XYZ file of C-alpha atoms in Angstrom:
705
model
C -1.060 -9.598 12.401
C 2.304 -9.296 13.940
C 5.409 -10.398 11.445
C 7.229 -13.276 13.672
C 9.870 -13.612 11.063
C 10.953 -10.023 10.860
C 14.267 -12.072 12.952
C 15.418 -13.505 9.656
C 15.831 -9.819 8.950
C 19.559 -9.563 10.639
C 20.860 -12.045 8.570
C 23.766 -10.510 6.650
C 24.330 -10.972 3.618
C 25.344 -14.974 2.515
C 24.411 -16.008 6.114
C 22.680 -19.467 6.442
C 19.990 -19.354 8.820
C 20.988 -21.131 11.525
C 22.860 -17.578 12.185
C 19.352 -16.102 13.021
C 20.326 -16.082 17.239
C 23.611 -15.334 16.825
C 22.722 -11.594 14.977
C 19.973 -11.138 16.650
C 21.836 -10.977 19.614
C 25.234 -8.635 18.541
C 21.730 -6.271 16.774
C 20.615 -6.648 20.488
C 23.765 -5.342 22.284
C 24.604 -2.642 20.081
C 21.288 -1.540 20.625
C 21.885 -0.974 24.122
C 25.075 0.387 23.414
C 23.523 3.531 21.330
C 20.795 3.752 23.372
C 23.161 4.509 26.545
C 24.962 6.733 24.177
C 22.368 8.632 23.261
C 20.647 9.194 26.343
C 24.226 10.184 27.793
C 24.576 12.902 25.067
C 24.048 16.221 26.172
C 23.249 18.009 22.969
C 20.451 15.661 22.111
C 18.191 18.535 21.541
C 20.691 19.982 18.297
C 21.111 16.115 16.948
C 17.169 15.847 16.558
C 16.858 18.050 13.470
C 19.111 20.553 13.522
C 17.874 22.440 11.037
C 14.492 23.334 11.808
C 15.508 23.965 15.375
C 17.944 26.562 13.967
C 15.205 28.319 11.839
C 12.795 27.931 14.926
C 15.328 30.077 16.755
C 15.809 32.507 13.686
C 12.118 32.627 13.257
C 11.809 34.145 16.966
C 14.561 36.440 16.428
C 12.797 38.255 13.680
C 9.677 38.263 15.652
C 11.183 40.235 18.513
C 9.508 41.057 21.309
C 6.027 42.242 18.999
C 2.667 41.654 20.783
C 0.254 41.023 17.694
C -2.358 38.803 17.330
C 0.005 37.187 14.229
C 3.288 37.288 16.337
C 1.214 35.291 19.514
C 0.083 32.571 17.407
C 3.385 32.052 15.785
C 5.229 31.699 19.167
C 2.384 29.481 20.216
C 3.075 27.076 16.948
C 7.083 27.336 17.829
C 6.507 26.199 21.302
C 4.405 23.297 19.952
C 6.750 21.959 17.828
C 9.818 22.422 20.292
C 7.358 20.324 22.745
C 6.642 17.959 19.676
C 10.070 17.201 19.250
C 11.102 16.691 22.736
C 8.002 13.787 23.411
C 9.156 12.046 19.676
C 12.728 11.861 20.860
C 11.741 9.933 24.136
C 9.066 7.714 22.626
C 11.739 6.823 19.868
C 14.279 5.793 22.504
C 11.249 3.710 23.809
C 10.391 2.034 20.783
C 14.195 1.662 20.167
C 14.161 -0.052 23.697
C 11.229 -2.221 22.806
C 12.792 -3.506 19.824
C 15.981 -4.430 21.423
C 14.307 -6.517 23.778
C 12.406 -8.298 21.280
C 15.298 -8.992 19.146
C 17.280 -10.758 22.151
C 14.806 -13.474 22.393
C 14.842 -14.205 18.276
C 17.115 -17.992 18.203
C 18.078 -19.955 15.563
C 15.514 -22.656 14.455
C 16.439 -25.839 16.118
C 16.976 -29.110 13.824
C 16.195 -32.739 14.661
C 18.475 -35.002 15.523
C 18.000 -38.163 14.019
C 17.720 -41.298 15.968
C 19.679 -44.067 14.731
C 19.011 -47.021 17.120
C 19.283 -47.214 20.687
C 23.290 -47.329 20.843
C 23.669 -44.007 19.852
C 21.289 -42.846 22.700
C 22.939 -42.747 25.856
C 21.771 -42.770 28.930
C 19.654 -39.818 29.220
C 16.274 -40.356 27.357
C 16.013 -38.849 24.636
C 11.805 -38.540 24.274
C 12.373 -36.427 27.565
C 14.925 -34.092 26.497
C 12.818 -33.670 23.409
C 9.846 -32.717 24.856
C 11.534 -30.583 27.574
C 13.152 -28.656 24.122
C 9.566 -28.470 22.581
C 8.517 -26.769 25.604
C 11.210 -24.465 26.116
C 10.590 -23.133 22.638
C 7.135 -23.256 22.786
C 7.797 -20.659 25.646
C 10.434 -18.659 23.764
C 8.318 -18.183 21.080
C 5.295 -16.817 23.661
C 7.620 -14.576 25.057
C 9.010 -13.528 21.235
C 5.219 -12.891 20.376
C 5.001 -10.998 23.939
C 7.505 -8.411 23.267
C 7.064 -8.566 19.601
C 3.641 -7.351 20.459
C 5.306 -4.491 23.282
C 7.728 -3.366 20.550
C 4.556 -2.773 17.832
C 2.750 -0.827 20.539
C 5.552 1.498 21.173
C 6.513 1.931 17.589
C 3.260 2.658 16.896
C 2.863 5.117 19.563
C 6.345 6.326 18.666
C 5.042 6.564 14.904
C 2.072 8.763 15.733
C 3.892 11.416 17.684
C 6.083 11.776 14.206
C 3.252 11.716 12.328
C 2.248 14.464 14.924
C 5.121 16.728 14.582
C 5.537 16.318 10.569
C 1.365 17.915 10.951
C 3.002 20.563 12.745
C 6.001 21.346 11.140
C 4.379 20.923 7.722
C 1.798 23.578 8.932
C 4.478 26.183 10.115
C 6.084 25.854 6.999
C 3.308 26.140 4.826
C 2.287 29.134 6.790
C 5.550 30.893 5.981
C 5.384 29.712 2.362
C 2.097 31.201 1.521
C 2.938 34.881 3.470
C 6.757 34.593 1.435
C 4.822 34.127 -1.777
C 2.298 36.937 -1.175
C 5.412 39.686 -0.284
C 6.944 38.074 -3.748
C 3.383 39.131 -5.663
C 3.317 41.888 -3.642
C 6.836 43.203 -4.314
C 7.230 42.049 -7.595
C 3.519 44.162 -8.357
C 5.466 47.130 -6.625
C 8.815 46.756 -9.015
C 6.708 46.567 -11.646
C 4.402 50.066 -10.915
C 7.665 52.003 -10.139
C 9.194 50.651 -13.339
C 6.758 51.751 -15.082
C 6.659 55.574 -13.574
C 10.222 56.068 -14.159
C 9.419 55.227 -17.575
C 6.959 57.629 -17.538
C 8.909 60.598 -15.753
C 11.888 59.910 -18.351
C 9.233 60.987 -20.526
C 8.167 63.811 -18.996
C 11.661 65.327 -18.529
C 10.513 65.047 -14.689
C 14.480 64.139 -13.056
C 12.858 64.483 -9.454
C 9.863 61.581 -10.056
C 12.395 59.366 -12.336
C 14.879 59.635 -9.182
C 12.424 58.963 -6.945
C 10.697 55.798 -9.019
C 13.789 54.064 -9.391
C 15.118 54.312 -5.681
C 11.739 52.796 -5.159
C 11.975 50.664 -7.760
C 15.769 49.804 -6.048
C 13.809 48.801 -2.302
C 10.969 46.558 -3.714
C 13.710 44.388 -5.744
C 15.483 43.831 -2.537
C 12.283 43.224 -1.035
C 11.820 40.635 -3.618
C 15.749 39.323 -3.121
C 15.069 39.186 0.891
C 11.645 36.917 0.509
C 12.604 34.913 -2.250
C 16.064 33.706 -0.352
C 13.372 33.505 2.526
C 11.504 31.167 0.356
C 14.743 29.517 -0.468
C 15.530 28.751 3.520
C 11.972 27.414 4.159
C 12.176 24.830 0.921
C 15.652 23.385 2.561
C 14.532 23.723 6.055
C 11.688 21.466 4.561
C 13.815 19.433 2.841
C 16.108 18.738 5.499
C 12.844 17.884 7.763
C 11.944 15.346 5.703
C 15.482 13.811 5.144
C 15.119 13.745 8.934
C 11.089 12.319 9.221
C 12.734 9.254 6.966
C 15.563 8.565 8.891
C 13.194 8.945 12.066
C 11.198 6.342 10.455
C 13.783 3.815 9.516
C 15.184 3.881 12.930
C 11.741 3.823 14.983
C 11.014 0.456 11.786
C 14.224 -1.297 12.177
C 14.188 -1.337 15.932
C 17.835 -2.420 16.398
C 21.189 -0.487 15.448
C 24.095 -1.742 14.157
C 28.085 0.465 14.892
C 29.822 1.814 11.827
C 33.483 2.049 11.178
C 33.108 5.089 12.896
C 31.716 4.418 16.468
C 28.904 5.438 15.579
C 25.357 4.027 15.164
C 22.957 3.264 11.929
C 19.918 2.745 13.322
C 18.522 2.048 9.092
C 20.264 -1.195 9.028
C 19.333 -4.775 9.644
C 15.700 -5.173 11.210
C 13.627 -3.700 9.059
C 10.325 -4.588 8.111
C 9.747 -6.821 4.894
C 7.884 -6.155 1.726
C 4.091 -7.818 2.794
C 1.786 -9.610 -0.366
C -1.538 -10.503 0.527
C -3.971 -12.645 -1.608
C -6.824 -14.580 -0.824
C -8.611 -18.107 -2.024
C -11.521 -16.338 -2.063
C -10.586 -14.179 -5.367
C -9.924 -17.152 -7.183
C -13.405 -18.517 -6.203
C -14.646 -15.661 -8.786
C -15.641 -16.769 -12.363
C -15.989 -15.238 -15.906
C -17.400 -16.423 -19.082
C -14.335 -18.088 -21.269
C -14.446 -15.154 -23.251
C -13.582 -12.624 -20.677
C -9.534 -12.321 -20.616
C -9.873 -11.671 -16.790
C -9.798 -15.551 -15.510
C -8.827 -17.020 -12.110
C -5.858 -18.360 -13.433
C -4.806 -14.856 -13.245
C -4.735 -15.363 -9.140
C -3.502 -18.245 -9.363
C -0.688 -17.123 -11.252
C 0.012 -14.255 -8.721
C 0.149 -16.230 -6.005
C 2.576 -18.571 -7.523
C 4.925 -15.598 -8.353
C 5.009 -14.346 -4.836
C 5.394 -17.467 -3.315
C 8.019 -18.449 -5.398
C 9.731 -15.354 -4.451
C 8.888 -15.657 -0.875
C 10.594 -18.909 -1.212
C 13.804 -17.532 -2.550
C 14.128 -14.388 -0.530
C 12.090 -14.868 2.563
C 14.242 -12.318 4.754
C 12.577 -9.773 2.189
C 9.028 -11.124 1.468
C 6.162 -11.491 4.435
C 3.077 -13.286 2.597
C -0.219 -13.159 4.212
C -2.340 -15.609 2.300
C -6.031 -14.913 4.131
C -7.118 -12.154 5.153
C -7.834 -11.090 8.650
C -11.608 -11.552 9.740
C -11.385 -8.382 10.916
C -10.785 -6.371 7.735
C -13.610 -7.918 6.120
C -16.006 -6.749 8.246
C -14.369 -3.388 8.218
C -14.398 -3.397 4.261
C -17.854 -4.218 4.343
C -18.366 -0.989 6.715
C -16.114 1.251 4.851
C -18.354 0.898 1.230
C -19.796 4.326 1.897
C -16.369 5.921 1.644
C -16.157 4.925 -2.688
C -19.898 4.229 -3.472
C -23.107 4.846 -2.906
C -26.055 2.532 -0.939
C -27.773 1.757 -4.129
C -25.199 0.623 -6.022
C -23.734 -1.225 -3.314
C -27.152 -2.689 -2.104
C -27.822 -3.732 -5.938
C -24.308 -5.494 -7.252
C -24.447 -7.143 -3.536
C -28.249 -8.346 -4.217
C -27.123 -9.798 -7.796
C -24.341 -11.450 -7.071
C -25.887 -13.394 -4.300
C -28.305 -14.462 -6.598
C -26.152 -15.615 -9.289
C -25.498 -19.859 -9.789
C -22.594 -20.897 -9.733
C -21.791 -20.395 -13.975
C -20.755 -16.922 -14.755
C -23.240 -14.802 -15.683
C -23.805 -11.029 -16.930
C -24.012 -9.184 -13.508
C -25.306 -5.626 -15.107
C -26.222 -6.962 -18.517
C -27.356 -4.471 -21.743
C -24.024 -3.219 -23.372
C -21.599 -4.945 -20.142
C -21.003 -8.181 -21.291
C -17.361 -8.597 -19.861
C -18.439 -8.102 -16.216
C -19.502 -11.306 -15.087
C -19.460 -13.738 -12.149
C -20.993 -15.677 -9.492
C -21.976 -16.651 -6.271
C -18.845 -16.275 -5.453
C -18.191 -12.509 -7.176
C -19.073 -10.917 -4.028
C -16.979 -12.689 -1.205
C -14.438 -12.258 -3.746
C -14.498 -8.582 -4.127
C -14.594 -7.811 -0.214
C -11.746 -10.186 0.428
C -9.850 -7.827 -2.750
C -11.027 -4.919 -0.541
C -10.197 -6.432 2.779
C -6.918 -6.926 1.002
C -6.186 -3.640 0.412
C -7.305 -2.676 3.903
C -5.089 -5.002 5.284
C -2.043 -3.760 3.533
C -2.502 -0.200 4.361
C -2.899 -0.802 8.167
C 0.281 -2.535 8.064
C 2.407 -0.088 6.056
C 0.723 2.683 7.961
C 2.005 0.896 11.615
C 5.531 0.058 10.232
C 4.709 -4.028 10.053
C 4.793 -3.716 6.521
C 8.088 -1.539 4.367
C 5.624 -1.864 1.498
C 2.764 -4.116 0.423
C 1.518 -5.916 -2.645
C -1.911 -7.197 -3.013
C -2.089 -9.746 -5.608
C -6.088 -9.735 -5.512
C -9.123 -10.175 -8.400
C -11.817 -8.783 -9.631
C -10.042 -5.978 -10.290
C -10.992 -2.569 -9.489
C -9.994 0.589 -11.036
C -13.109 1.094 -13.398
C -15.800 0.706 -10.849
C -17.133 4.381 -9.706
C -19.500 5.248 -7.496
C -22.405 4.110 -9.447
C -22.538 2.154 -12.244
C -20.914 3.600 -15.579
C -18.829 6.140 -14.214
C -17.783 9.136 -16.214
C -19.851 8.406 -18.997
C -18.221 4.550 -19.251
C -20.516 1.848 -21.467
C -19.494 -0.580 -18.867
C -17.620 -1.642 -15.734
C -14.534 -3.203 -17.394
C -14.728 -6.340 -15.190
C -14.646 -4.317 -12.359
C -17.373 -4.236 -8.519
C -15.774 -2.609 -5.693
C -12.636 0.120 -6.502
C -10.032 -1.078 -4.389
C -7.339 1.874 -4.755
C -9.749 4.646 -4.116
C -11.459 2.928 -0.944
C -8.052 1.845 0.183
C -7.322 5.596 -0.005
C -10.424 6.748 1.472
C -9.608 4.406 4.913
C -5.972 5.793 4.395
C -7.506 9.351 5.195
C -11.172 8.726 7.330
C -10.187 5.878 9.504
C -6.234 6.199 9.933
C -5.668 10.765 9.658
C -3.463 11.416 6.647
C -3.862 15.076 5.452
C -2.875 14.012 1.431
C -3.314 10.012 0.298
C -1.896 10.065 -3.553
C -3.514 7.283 -6.381
C -0.873 6.874 -9.489
C -2.695 4.559 -12.122
C -0.407 3.188 -14.406
C -2.625 0.656 -16.514
C -2.747 1.084 -19.611
C -7.101 1.816 -19.264
C -7.962 4.651 -17.434
C -8.787 4.424 -14.172
C -12.334 6.359 -14.850
C -13.829 4.895 -11.309
C -10.752 5.697 -9.224
C -11.200 9.573 -10.756
C -14.582 9.579 -9.960
C -14.694 8.576 -6.574
C -11.726 10.932 -6.044
C -12.350 13.711 -7.553
C -16.325 13.647 -7.182
C -16.181 15.975 -3.721
C -13.191 18.525 -4.617
C -11.312 16.878 -1.164
C -8.111 18.327 -1.098
C -6.876 15.098 0.643
C -6.755 13.160 -2.548
C -4.964 13.404 -5.650
C -5.370 10.813 -8.518
C -2.811 10.775 -11.374
C -2.937 8.208 -14.367
C -0.725 7.719 -17.720
C -2.771 5.856 -20.147
C -3.699 5.154 -24.128
C -6.475 6.608 -25.497
C -8.327 6.399 -29.578
C -11.639 5.339 -30.144
C -12.118 1.930 -29.462
C -10.262 2.385 -26.655
C -12.132 1.008 -23.294
C -13.611 3.427 -20.977
C -13.361 6.803 -23.478
C -12.647 9.364 -20.770
C -9.365 10.535 -19.765
C -8.466 12.307 -22.982
C -7.993 15.468 -22.202
C -4.165 16.201 -20.267
C -5.753 18.940 -17.471
C -9.054 18.351 -16.791
C -10.551 21.215 -14.502
C -9.981 19.354 -11.498
C -6.915 20.406 -9.023
C -6.423 16.957 -7.892
C -7.101 14.681 -10.960
C -3.957 14.988 -13.119
C -4.220 12.317 -16.765
C -0.986 12.132 -19.023
C -3.416 10.442 -21.958
C -0.441 9.162 -24.656
C -3.153 10.960 -27.944
C -1.188 9.060 -30.481
C -4.087 6.349 -32.394
C -0.713 4.239 -31.140
C 0.261 1.493 -28.871
C 2.324 2.756 -25.795
C 5.702 2.813 -26.160
C 8.959 2.664 -23.233
C 10.248 5.756 -24.241
C 6.932 8.263 -23.668
C 6.073 6.071 -20.145
C 9.681 6.529 -19.114
C 10.966 9.644 -20.353
C 7.719 11.753 -21.149
C 4.768 10.915 -19.143
C 6.443 9.421 -15.788
C 8.661 12.811 -14.989
C 5.523 14.713 -15.438
C 4.159 12.465 -12.721
C 6.555 12.585 -10.134
C 6.643 16.339 -10.528
C 3.336 16.339 -9.513
C 3.672 13.978 -6.647
C 6.471 16.572 -5.583
C 4.157 19.306 -5.618
C 1.531 16.864 -3.944
C 3.775 15.423 -1.316
C 1.381 12.282 -0.416
C 1.728 10.744 2.920
C 0.706 7.687 1.169
C 1.181 6.865 -2.647
C -1.035 4.301 -3.289
C -0.306 1.769 -7.113
C -2.809 0.568 -9.447
C -0.609 -1.868 -11.056
C -2.065 -2.782 -14.502
C 0.214 -5.322 -16.500
C -1.962 -4.613 -20.066
C 0.579 -2.907 -21.720
C 2.822 -5.697 -22.181
C 3.945 -6.208 -25.670
C 2.602 -10.097 -25.723
C -0.531 -8.915 -23.649
C -3.835 -10.305 -25.682
C -4.965 -6.216 -25.109
C -2.531 -5.168 -27.510
C -2.038 -1.460 -26.828
C 1.375 -1.376 -25.712
C 4.997 -2.202 -26.649
C 6.644 -2.207 -22.968
C 8.117 -5.227 -21.165
C 9.095 -6.689 -17.669
C 12.503 -4.872 -17.573
C 10.068 -1.681 -18.515
C 7.927 -2.509 -15.703
C 10.690 -3.110 -13.167
C 12.077 0.223 -14.394
C 9.285 2.402 -14.106
C 8.621 0.342 -10.246
C 12.140 1.174 -9.005
C 11.509 4.920 -9.759
C 8.531 5.183 -7.704
C 9.734 2.906 -4.784
C 12.888 5.586 -4.757
C 10.259 8.665 -5.054
C 8.272 7.148 -2.140
C 11.532 6.338 0.163
C 12.516 9.785 -0.530
C 9.406 12.120 -0.352
C 6.903 9.643 2.078
C 9.031 7.693 4.197
C 9.069 4.791 1.568
C 5.353 4.163 2.065
C 4.053 2.232 -0.830
C 0.931 -0.014 -1.479
C 0.830 -1.778 -4.498
C -3.154 -3.291 -6.162
C -3.205 -5.192 -8.942
C -5.444 -4.249 -12.221
C -4.940 -5.628 -15.197
C -2.542 -8.016 -17.135
C -3.714 -10.738 -19.106
C -1.525 -12.381 -20.594
C -1.408 -15.945 -18.756
C -0.947 -19.094 -19.848
C -3.474 -21.258 -19.825
C -3.949 -25.454 -20.738
C -6.743 -26.779 -22.153
C -9.308 -26.596 -19.643
C -8.467 -23.094 -18.648
C -5.850 -23.594 -16.205
C -3.370 -21.590 -15.558
C 0.289 -23.893 -16.598
C 4.100 -22.147 -17.291
C 5.022 -23.278 -20.430
C 8.566 -21.416 -20.577
C 7.415 -19.014 -23.178
C 7.898 -16.032 -21.106
C 4.523 -14.898 -20.287
C 3.751 -11.659 -20.092
C 1.644 -11.498 -16.763
C 4.290 -13.446 -15.119
C 7.751 -11.504 -15.775
C 5.592 -8.039 -15.170
C 4.127 -9.134 -12.004
C 7.718 -10.733 -11.181
C 9.922 -7.664 -12.422
C 7.313 -5.722 -9.528
C 7.426 -7.728 -6.457
C 11.501 -7.739 -7.395
C 11.773 -3.831 -6.984
C 9.266 -3.511 -3.987
C 11.000 -5.661 -1.747
C 14.943 -5.456 -3.163
C 15.107 -8.756 -3.399
C 16.902 -10.718 -6.759
C 17.484 -14.234 -6.641
C 20.431 -15.955 -8.838
C 20.376 -16.172 -12.433
C 20.963 -19.479 -12.274
C 17.955 -20.209 -10.397
C 15.179 -22.356 -12.717
C 12.214 -19.526 -11.909
C 9.953 -21.234 -14.240
C 10.402 -24.841 -11.976
C 9.362 -22.499 -9.083
C 6.823 -20.963 -10.367
C 5.234 -24.978 -12.019
C 6.035 -26.028 -8.147
C 3.973 -23.120 -6.359
C 0.637 -23.587 -9.101
C 0.626 -27.100 -8.178
C 0.825 -26.511 -4.883
C -2.309 -24.078 -4.984
C -4.187 -26.350 -7.033
C -3.529 -29.135 -4.685
C -4.556 -26.840 -1.814
C -7.924 -25.235 -3.924
C -8.797 -28.898 -5.309
C -8.942 -30.075 -1.200
C -10.854 -27.054 0.164
C -13.248 -27.173 -3.389
C -13.716 -31.528 -1.854
C -13.879 -30.678 1.698
C -17.001 -27.827 1.000
C -18.745 -30.847 -1.252
C -18.374 -33.139 1.705
C -20.293 -30.244 3.799
C -22.693 -30.178 1.733
C -23.346 -34.085 0.584
C -23.604 -34.799 4.711
C -25.669 -31.821 4.901
C -27.974 -33.106 2.636
C -27.529 -36.528 4.148
C -29.034 -35.135 7.597
C -32.044 -33.094 5.513
C -33.015 -36.628 3.669
C -32.891 -38.492 6.845
C -35.295 -36.297 9.023
C -37.641 -35.862 5.758
C -37.572 -40.133 5.265
C -37.776 -40.589 9.355
C -38.402 -38.178 11.470
C -38.618 -38.576 15.382
C -41.403 -39.169 16.542
C -43.443 -36.586 18.865
C -44.127 -39.020 21.661
C -40.690 -40.951 21.792
C -38.116 -38.439 20.926
C -34.831 -40.330 19.958
C -31.159 -38.928 20.929
C -29.906 -40.716 17.916
C -32.598 -39.579 15.057
C -30.918 -36.701 12.526
C -32.206 -32.926 13.356
C -32.668 -30.246 10.714
C -29.901 -28.675 12.177
C -29.142 -24.558 10.584
C -26.184 -25.722 7.786
C -28.239 -28.435 6.985
C -31.129 -25.817 5.907
C -28.631 -23.744 4.537
C -27.146 -26.394 2.529
C -30.583 -27.012 0.864
C -31.563 -23.529 0.802
C -28.139 -23.307 -2.100
C -30.175 -25.861 -4.588
C -33.650 -23.058 -4.497
C -35.576 -26.227 -3.113
C -37.940 -23.785 -1.225
C -40.562 -25.964 -0.751
C -39.296 -29.099 0.536
C -37.492 -26.388 2.918
C -40.835 -25.114 4.324
C -42.023 -28.715 4.403
C -39.461 -29.262 6.822
C -39.550 -26.415 8.867
C -43.200 -27.344 9.206
C -42.587 -30.540 10.536
C -39.756 -29.673 12.623
């Protein structure tokens, strides 16, 4: 989807919405000047990753005129990096030019004039003027959309070139670092051996052997110091390249420039993509039994929080209220990446066989995993929302993304009862793991990390990502442990897998703020620094809140805000801000007498935590005097009204289908005298009857037809 509201992002703090056109025009002019300055710069090559060019020159100087196979391979790798860097500058300018052309068509929304009578109309015809204005606006909208699509294609090409350059540079630096690491190990071993020989010669009073050993130890120490200095140079070059990569990506995504006080151009200012929030109505149709804390009101509360924030901060948030149909098909065809075929087929058939009331899906001791006939559609829509969010973030359409979906998924493994869990814990499909697999297999990312901060261990995500020992994936989790804590896995801080890091709270007490922010989170961030993922996916669970019915934590909304802020800052520094958050747990939702979501002003756990999470993701903060409860109440009422209207339309459709089938059965058309007005047994009418399981009547109608 094309974010046609990106022109709002050109507004500055305190600007009114009618200044959108003028701000976009200023951005267009500044971008054209910046493009001319870039094209006319003589030292444009030095401005693109200056440290990397110096490193390549020093690397070629150290190699000299050697003709060995390794030297020729290094020379070829250096030429590839140099050519890719030059191509990157060309496509970056093309993407910026496309963004400049697109924002030049951005206009302020026109206010409608109020007609107060015929005396105020003058000589002209206001109807013809309004029709011409509307046709002009439609033409402008079509042209703006066309230019935005062109801008998106150019930006996708530039991002693809950036990924190619990043892969070449990272591969070259990784190879040099591995070689220097081996050199350090050999030099350290040589120094230790020389020291041993020197001590042995001293005991034997062999002065010549002692002097020779000491000279060898000094040479080994110099070699070790040189190798360590070279490794530090590699790390400095890597940090400089990551900084330049992030700056270049922001420049591509912004597409516009502004003039700074020193007559230079900053490309990472207005016009950057907004945070994408995705939810789908189908997720609210999935129902569970009354004793389950995972209820449909969670989806209503999440949608209300998202809509309230989007209404207050429209230049920060971008909401997709329905998953696109192509992503539904893609999610259904990609389930084999995460789950076995037998598991998918069994769960799908079981869900489709259920009635409208909530029923246990797996049976046995798993009484919590319930569903109805709409459960499978809700699970597929949730997985499709994650895939859509991953594509939007990787293509540059969104800065980061939040998927406010249900049912949750981090307990769903490749098959049922993963890692010895007693059940699936409300989960059917693992949305976070499927998004990671899609990013690696379909989008070609080399490293994807999934960080789960739900209070329960994500045994399903660990099972899916760790079972194949694929080095492209890493799973990290902080969670509570105990005798009665579901699912009972994740108790080992260091499992037998290099791509898994569990940070269990070993005490039999509740999870505290100090442990999460001061002990567990630094370990997680250090592991992410070592892994260097291209995309970070969050399994965001808010059930460690002090008022959550699970009662396993003592965190509050501010703590979740700090946690999200640190993760967003890390993603901005290390992986170009590419972060996708997937809703998992969090059940402190206030409800009315019928189980519906209501806002009571008691600052329930789920509402405040998700609000803080969204604020930190989007960098959107509303004024202190805003009545946030009134915003939530208004959006929740609108969502419930929309659901009621959709349910009424579906009921009317079923009644129409039944009426058509009853009319056909009661008075079928004669074989000799067919009537055009006679009722026909359509496929929709047949499907309407099939919902009630009246198979005998359906067979009779088919025979009669």
